PDB file of C-alpha atoms and ligand atoms in Angstrom:
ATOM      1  CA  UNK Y   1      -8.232  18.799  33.046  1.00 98.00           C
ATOM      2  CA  UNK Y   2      -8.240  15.017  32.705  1.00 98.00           C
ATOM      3  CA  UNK Y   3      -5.737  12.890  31.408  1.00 98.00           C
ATOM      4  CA  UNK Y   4      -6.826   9.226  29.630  1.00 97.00           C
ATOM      5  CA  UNK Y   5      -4.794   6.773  28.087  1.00 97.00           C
ATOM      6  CA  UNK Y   6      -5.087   3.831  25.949  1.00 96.00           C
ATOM      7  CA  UNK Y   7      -3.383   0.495  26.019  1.00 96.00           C
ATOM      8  CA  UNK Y   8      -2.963  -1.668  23.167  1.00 96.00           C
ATOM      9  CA  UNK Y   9      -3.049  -5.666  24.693  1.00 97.00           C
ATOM     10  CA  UNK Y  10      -1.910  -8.759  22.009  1.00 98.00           C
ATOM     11  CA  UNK Y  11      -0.165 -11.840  22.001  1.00 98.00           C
ATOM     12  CA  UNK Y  12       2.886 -13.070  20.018  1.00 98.00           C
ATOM     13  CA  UNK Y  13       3.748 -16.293  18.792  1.00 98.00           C
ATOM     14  CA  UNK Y  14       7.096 -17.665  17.611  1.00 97.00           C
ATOM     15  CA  UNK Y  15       5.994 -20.273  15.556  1.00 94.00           C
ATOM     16  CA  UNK Y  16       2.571 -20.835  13.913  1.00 95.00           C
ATOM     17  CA  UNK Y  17       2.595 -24.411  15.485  1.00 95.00           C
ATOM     18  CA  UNK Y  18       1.563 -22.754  18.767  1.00 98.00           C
ATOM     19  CA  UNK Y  19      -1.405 -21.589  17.103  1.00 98.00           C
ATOM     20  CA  UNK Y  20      -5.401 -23.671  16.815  1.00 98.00           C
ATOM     21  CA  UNK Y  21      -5.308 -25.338  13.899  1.00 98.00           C
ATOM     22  CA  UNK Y  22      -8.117 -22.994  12.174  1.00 98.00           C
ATOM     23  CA  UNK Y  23      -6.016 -20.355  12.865  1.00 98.00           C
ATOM     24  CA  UNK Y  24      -3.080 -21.596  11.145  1.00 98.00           C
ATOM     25  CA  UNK Y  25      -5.594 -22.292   8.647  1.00 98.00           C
ATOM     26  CA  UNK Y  26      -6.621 -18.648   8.026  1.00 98.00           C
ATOM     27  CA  UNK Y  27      -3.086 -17.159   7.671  1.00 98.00           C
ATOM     28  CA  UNK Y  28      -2.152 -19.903   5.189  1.00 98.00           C
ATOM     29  CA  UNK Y  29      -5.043 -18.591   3.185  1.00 98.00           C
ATOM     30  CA  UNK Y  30      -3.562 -15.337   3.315  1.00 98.00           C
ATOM     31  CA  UNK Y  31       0.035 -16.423   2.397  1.00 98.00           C
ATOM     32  CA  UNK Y  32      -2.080 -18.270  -0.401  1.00 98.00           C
ATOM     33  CA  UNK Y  33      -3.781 -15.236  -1.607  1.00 98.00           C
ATOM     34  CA  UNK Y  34      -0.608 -13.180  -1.400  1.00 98.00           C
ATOM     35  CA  UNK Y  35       1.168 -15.120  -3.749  1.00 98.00           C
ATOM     36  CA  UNK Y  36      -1.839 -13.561  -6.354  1.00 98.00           C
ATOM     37  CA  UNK Y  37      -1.170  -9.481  -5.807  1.00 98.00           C
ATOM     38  CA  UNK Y  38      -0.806  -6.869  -8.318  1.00 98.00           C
ATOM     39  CA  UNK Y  39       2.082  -5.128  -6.753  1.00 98.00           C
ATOM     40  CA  UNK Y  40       4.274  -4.418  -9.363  1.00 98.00           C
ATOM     41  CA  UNK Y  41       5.402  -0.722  -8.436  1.00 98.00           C
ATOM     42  CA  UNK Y  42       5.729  -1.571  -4.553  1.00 98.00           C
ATOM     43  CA  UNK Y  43       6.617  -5.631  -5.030  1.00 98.00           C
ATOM     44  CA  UNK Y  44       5.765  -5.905  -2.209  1.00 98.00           C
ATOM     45  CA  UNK Y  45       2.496  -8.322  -1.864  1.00 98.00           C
ATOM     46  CA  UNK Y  46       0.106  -8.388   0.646  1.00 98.00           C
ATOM     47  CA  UNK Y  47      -2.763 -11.436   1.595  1.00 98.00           C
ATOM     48  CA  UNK Y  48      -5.369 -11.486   3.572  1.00 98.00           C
ATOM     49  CA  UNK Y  49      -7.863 -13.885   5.001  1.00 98.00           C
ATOM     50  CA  UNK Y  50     -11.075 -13.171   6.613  1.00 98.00           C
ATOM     51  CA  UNK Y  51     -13.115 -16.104   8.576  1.00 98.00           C
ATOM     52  CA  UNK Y  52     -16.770 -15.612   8.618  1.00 98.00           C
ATOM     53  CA  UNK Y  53     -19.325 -17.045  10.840  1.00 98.00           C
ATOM     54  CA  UNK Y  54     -20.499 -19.086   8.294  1.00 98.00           C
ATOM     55  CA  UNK Y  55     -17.409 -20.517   8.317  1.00 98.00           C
ATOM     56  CA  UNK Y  56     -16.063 -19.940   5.220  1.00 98.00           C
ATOM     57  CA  UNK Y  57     -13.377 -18.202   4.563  1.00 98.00           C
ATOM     58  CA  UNK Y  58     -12.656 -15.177   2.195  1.00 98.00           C
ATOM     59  CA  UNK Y  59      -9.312 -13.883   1.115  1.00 98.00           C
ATOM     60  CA  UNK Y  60      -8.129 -10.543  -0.882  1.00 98.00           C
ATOM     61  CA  UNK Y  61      -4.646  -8.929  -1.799  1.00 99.00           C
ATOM     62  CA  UNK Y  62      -3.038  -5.893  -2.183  1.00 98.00           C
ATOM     63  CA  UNK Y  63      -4.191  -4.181  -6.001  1.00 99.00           C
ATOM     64  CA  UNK Y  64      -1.770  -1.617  -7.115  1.00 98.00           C
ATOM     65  CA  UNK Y  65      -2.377   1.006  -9.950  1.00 98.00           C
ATOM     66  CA  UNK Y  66      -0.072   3.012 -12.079  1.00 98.00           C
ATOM     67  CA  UNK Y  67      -1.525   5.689 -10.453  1.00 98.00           C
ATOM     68  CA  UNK Y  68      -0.345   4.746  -7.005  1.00 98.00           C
ATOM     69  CA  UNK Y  69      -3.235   6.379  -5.009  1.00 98.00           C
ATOM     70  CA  UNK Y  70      -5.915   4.536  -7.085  1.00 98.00           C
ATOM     71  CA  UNK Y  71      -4.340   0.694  -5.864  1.00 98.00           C
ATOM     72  CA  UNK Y  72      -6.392  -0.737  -3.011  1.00 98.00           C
ATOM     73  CA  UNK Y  73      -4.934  -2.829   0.248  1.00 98.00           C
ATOM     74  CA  UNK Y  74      -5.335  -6.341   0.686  1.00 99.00           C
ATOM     75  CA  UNK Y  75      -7.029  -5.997   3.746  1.00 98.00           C
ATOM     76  CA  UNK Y  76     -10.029  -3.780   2.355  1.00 98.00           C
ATOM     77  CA  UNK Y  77     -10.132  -6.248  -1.039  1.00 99.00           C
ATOM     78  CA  UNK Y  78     -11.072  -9.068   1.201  1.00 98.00           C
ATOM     79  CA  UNK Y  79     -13.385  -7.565   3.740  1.00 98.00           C
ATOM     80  CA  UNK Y  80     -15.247  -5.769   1.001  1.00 98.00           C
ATOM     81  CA  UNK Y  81     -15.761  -8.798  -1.269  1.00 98.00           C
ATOM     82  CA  UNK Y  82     -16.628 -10.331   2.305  1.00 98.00           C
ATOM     83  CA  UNK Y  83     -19.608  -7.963   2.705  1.00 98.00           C
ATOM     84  CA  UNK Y  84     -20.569  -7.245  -0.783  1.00 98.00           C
ATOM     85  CA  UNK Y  85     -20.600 -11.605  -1.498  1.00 98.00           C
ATOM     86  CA  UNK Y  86     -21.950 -12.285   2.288  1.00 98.00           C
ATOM     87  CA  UNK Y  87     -23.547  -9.307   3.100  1.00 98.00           C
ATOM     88  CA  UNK Y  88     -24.624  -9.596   7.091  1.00 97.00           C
ATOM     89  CA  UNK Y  89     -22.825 -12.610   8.188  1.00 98.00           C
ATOM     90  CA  UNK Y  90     -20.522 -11.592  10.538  1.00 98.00           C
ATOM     91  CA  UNK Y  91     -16.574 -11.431  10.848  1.00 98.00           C
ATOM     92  CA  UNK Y  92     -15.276 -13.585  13.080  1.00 98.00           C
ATOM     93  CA  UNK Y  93     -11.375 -13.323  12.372  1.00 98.00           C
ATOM     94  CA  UNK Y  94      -8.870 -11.466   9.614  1.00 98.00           C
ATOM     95  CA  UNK Y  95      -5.157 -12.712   9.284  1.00 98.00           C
ATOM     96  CA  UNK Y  96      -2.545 -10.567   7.390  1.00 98.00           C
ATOM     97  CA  UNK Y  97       0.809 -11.451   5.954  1.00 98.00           C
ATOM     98  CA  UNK Y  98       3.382 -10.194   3.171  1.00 98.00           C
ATOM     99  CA  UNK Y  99       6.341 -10.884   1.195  1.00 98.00           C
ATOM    100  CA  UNK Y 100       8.385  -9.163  -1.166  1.00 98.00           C
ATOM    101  CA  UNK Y 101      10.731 -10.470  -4.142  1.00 93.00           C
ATOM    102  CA  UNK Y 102      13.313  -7.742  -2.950  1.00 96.00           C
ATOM    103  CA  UNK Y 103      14.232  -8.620   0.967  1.00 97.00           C
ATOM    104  CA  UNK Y 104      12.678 -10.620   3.884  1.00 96.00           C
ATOM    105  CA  UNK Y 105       9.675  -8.999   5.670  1.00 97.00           C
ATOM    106  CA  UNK Y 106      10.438 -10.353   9.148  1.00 97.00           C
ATOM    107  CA  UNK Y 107       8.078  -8.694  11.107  1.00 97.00           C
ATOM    108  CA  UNK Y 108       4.658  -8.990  11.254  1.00 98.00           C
ATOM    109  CA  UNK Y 109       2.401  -6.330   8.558  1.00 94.00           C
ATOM    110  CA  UNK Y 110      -0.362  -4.399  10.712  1.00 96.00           C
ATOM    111  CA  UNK Y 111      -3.070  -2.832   8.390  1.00 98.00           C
ATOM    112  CA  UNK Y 112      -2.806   0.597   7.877  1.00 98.00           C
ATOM    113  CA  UNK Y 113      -4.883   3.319   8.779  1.00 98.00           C
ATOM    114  CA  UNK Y 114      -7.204   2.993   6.206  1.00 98.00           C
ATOM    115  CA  UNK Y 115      -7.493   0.042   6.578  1.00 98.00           C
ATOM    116  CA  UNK Y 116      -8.148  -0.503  10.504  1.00 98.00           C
ATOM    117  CA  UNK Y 117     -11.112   2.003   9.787  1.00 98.00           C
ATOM    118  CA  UNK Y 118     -12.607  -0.295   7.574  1.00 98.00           C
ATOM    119  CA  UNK Y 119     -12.459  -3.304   9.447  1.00 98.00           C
ATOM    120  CA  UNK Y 120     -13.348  -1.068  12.455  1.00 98.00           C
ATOM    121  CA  UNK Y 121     -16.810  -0.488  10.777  1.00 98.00           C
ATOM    122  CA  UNK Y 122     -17.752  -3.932  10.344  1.00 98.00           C
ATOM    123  CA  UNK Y 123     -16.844  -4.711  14.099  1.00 98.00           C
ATOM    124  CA  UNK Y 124     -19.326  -1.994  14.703  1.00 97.00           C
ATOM    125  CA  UNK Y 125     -21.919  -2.852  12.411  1.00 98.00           C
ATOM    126  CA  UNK Y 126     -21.986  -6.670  13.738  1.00 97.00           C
ATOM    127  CA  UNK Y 127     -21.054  -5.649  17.408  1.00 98.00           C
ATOM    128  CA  UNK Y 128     -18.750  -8.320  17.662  1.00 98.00           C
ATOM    129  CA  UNK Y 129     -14.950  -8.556  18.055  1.00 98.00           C
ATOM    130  CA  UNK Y 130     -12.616  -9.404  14.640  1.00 98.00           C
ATOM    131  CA  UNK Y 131      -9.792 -11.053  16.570  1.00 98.00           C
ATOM    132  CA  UNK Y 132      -6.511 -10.272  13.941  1.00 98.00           C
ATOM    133  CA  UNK Y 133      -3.644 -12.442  13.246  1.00 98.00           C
ATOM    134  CA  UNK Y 134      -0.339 -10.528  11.860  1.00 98.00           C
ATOM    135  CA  UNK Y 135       2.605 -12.136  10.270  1.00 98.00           C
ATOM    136  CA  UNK Y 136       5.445 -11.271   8.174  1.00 98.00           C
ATOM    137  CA  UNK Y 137       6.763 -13.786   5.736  1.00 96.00           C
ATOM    138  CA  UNK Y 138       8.581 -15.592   8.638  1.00 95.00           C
ATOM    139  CA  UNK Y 139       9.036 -14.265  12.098  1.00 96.00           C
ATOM    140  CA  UNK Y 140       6.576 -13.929  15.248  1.00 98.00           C
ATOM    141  CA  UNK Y 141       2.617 -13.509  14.468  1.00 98.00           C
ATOM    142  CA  UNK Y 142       0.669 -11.284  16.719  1.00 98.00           C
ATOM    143  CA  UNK Y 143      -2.551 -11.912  17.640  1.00 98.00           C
ATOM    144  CA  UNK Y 144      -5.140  -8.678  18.520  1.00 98.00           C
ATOM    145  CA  UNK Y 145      -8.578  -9.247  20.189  1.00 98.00           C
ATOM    146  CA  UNK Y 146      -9.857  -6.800  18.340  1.00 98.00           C
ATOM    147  CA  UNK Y 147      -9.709  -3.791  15.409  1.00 98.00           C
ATOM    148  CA  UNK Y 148     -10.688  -1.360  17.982  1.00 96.00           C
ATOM    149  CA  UNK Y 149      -7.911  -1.332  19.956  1.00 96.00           C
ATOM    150  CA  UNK Y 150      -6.206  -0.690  16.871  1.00 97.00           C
ATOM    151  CA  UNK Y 151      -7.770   2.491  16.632  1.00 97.00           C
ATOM    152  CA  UNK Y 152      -8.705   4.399  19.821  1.00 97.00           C
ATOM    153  CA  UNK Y 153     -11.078   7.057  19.823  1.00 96.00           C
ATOM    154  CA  UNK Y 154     -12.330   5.729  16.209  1.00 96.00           C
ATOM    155  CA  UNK Y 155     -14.648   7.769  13.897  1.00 97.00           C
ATOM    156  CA  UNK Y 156     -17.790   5.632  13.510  1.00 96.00           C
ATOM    157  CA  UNK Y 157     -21.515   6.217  12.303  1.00 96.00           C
ATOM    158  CA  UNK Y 158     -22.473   7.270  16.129  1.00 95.00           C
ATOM    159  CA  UNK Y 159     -20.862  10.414  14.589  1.00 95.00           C
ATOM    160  CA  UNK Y 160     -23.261  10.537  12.545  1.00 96.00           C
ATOM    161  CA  UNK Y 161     -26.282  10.326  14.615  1.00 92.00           C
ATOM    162  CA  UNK Y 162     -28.450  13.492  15.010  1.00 81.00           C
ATOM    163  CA  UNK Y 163     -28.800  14.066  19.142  1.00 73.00           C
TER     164      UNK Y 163
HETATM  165  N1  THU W   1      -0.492  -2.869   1.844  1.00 54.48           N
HETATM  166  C1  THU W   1      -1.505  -3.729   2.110  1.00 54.48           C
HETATM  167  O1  THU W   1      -2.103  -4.319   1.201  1.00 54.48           O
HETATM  168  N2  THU W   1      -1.833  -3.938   3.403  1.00 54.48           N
HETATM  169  C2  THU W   1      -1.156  -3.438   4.468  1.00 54.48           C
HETATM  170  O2  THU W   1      -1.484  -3.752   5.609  1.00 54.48           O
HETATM  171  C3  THU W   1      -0.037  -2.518   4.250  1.00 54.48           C
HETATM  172  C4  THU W   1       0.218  -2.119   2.852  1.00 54.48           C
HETATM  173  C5  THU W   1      -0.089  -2.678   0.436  1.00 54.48           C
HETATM  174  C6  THU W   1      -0.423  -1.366  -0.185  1.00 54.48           C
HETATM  175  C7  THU W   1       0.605  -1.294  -1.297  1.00 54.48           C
HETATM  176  O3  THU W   1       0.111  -2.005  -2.419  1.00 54.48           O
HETATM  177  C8  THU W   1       1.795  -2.061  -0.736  1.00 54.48           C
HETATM  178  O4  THU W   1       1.308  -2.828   0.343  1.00 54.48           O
HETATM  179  C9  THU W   1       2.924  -1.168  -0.251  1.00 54.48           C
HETATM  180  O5  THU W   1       2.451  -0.198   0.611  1.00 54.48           O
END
């Protein structure tokens, strides 16, 4: 028997002013874009920002459906319109914030599972770290390296590879 662990590394900020001025950049772009979600059963909205190494910069929020299952995260709005508008230019960086109308989200929004396997296929796909930038609506932003760390021991098309 053999025991493993994981450890999960990232940085927190208190301010955005200790951030590169790109970077404050990106998550602007995703407080921008949340201020444009269709969350009216959840109210709570969701933007996200994705930088590409062409340098520009594409952003997607959080699509809700009166049939809740059927509503789509910001997160995979903005990385799919990435690939499907930019298809093979790679991901450099993704930042992620929220708000809601009905109390203060403090702390910073990580992307859900769903989500983190997404963004963990394009990482794969491009072989190249998609450092992540959290933040609530005020409060601390964490800052990842990468999506992988986010999900240890990820399903990923290796799977799928005949041996
Ligand atoms: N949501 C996102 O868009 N991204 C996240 O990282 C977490 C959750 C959305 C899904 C749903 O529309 C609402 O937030 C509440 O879960």
């Amino acid at each position: 028997m053999h025991e493993h662990s994981f450890q999960i590394n990232y940085k927190s900020y208190s301010g955005i002013n200790e951030l590169a001025q790109d970077d404050i950049n990106l998550i602007e772009a995703a407080r921008k874009a949340a201020q444009n979600a269709y969350a009216p059963y959840s109210k709570f909205s969701v933007g996200s920002a994705i930088l590409l190494e062409n340098g520009k910069i594409v952003t997607g929020n959080n699509q809700e459906n009166a049939a809740y299952p059927s509503g789509i995260c910001a997160e995979r709005v903005a990385m799919f319109y990435a690939s499907s508008q930019y298809p093979g230019v790679k991901v450099k960086k993704i930042a992620v914030t929220a708000f809601s109308k009905e109390f203060k989200v403090n702390t910073p929004v990580a992307p859900c599972g769903a989500c983190r396997q997404v963004l963990s296929e394009y990482e794969n796909l491009y072989h190249s770290d998609i450092e992540l930038f959290l933040q609530g609506q005020e409060g601390p932003i964490y800052c990842l390296k990468n999506i992988g760390s986010l999900l240890p021991l990820a399903f990923s098309s290796s799977d799928l590879e005949k041996h």
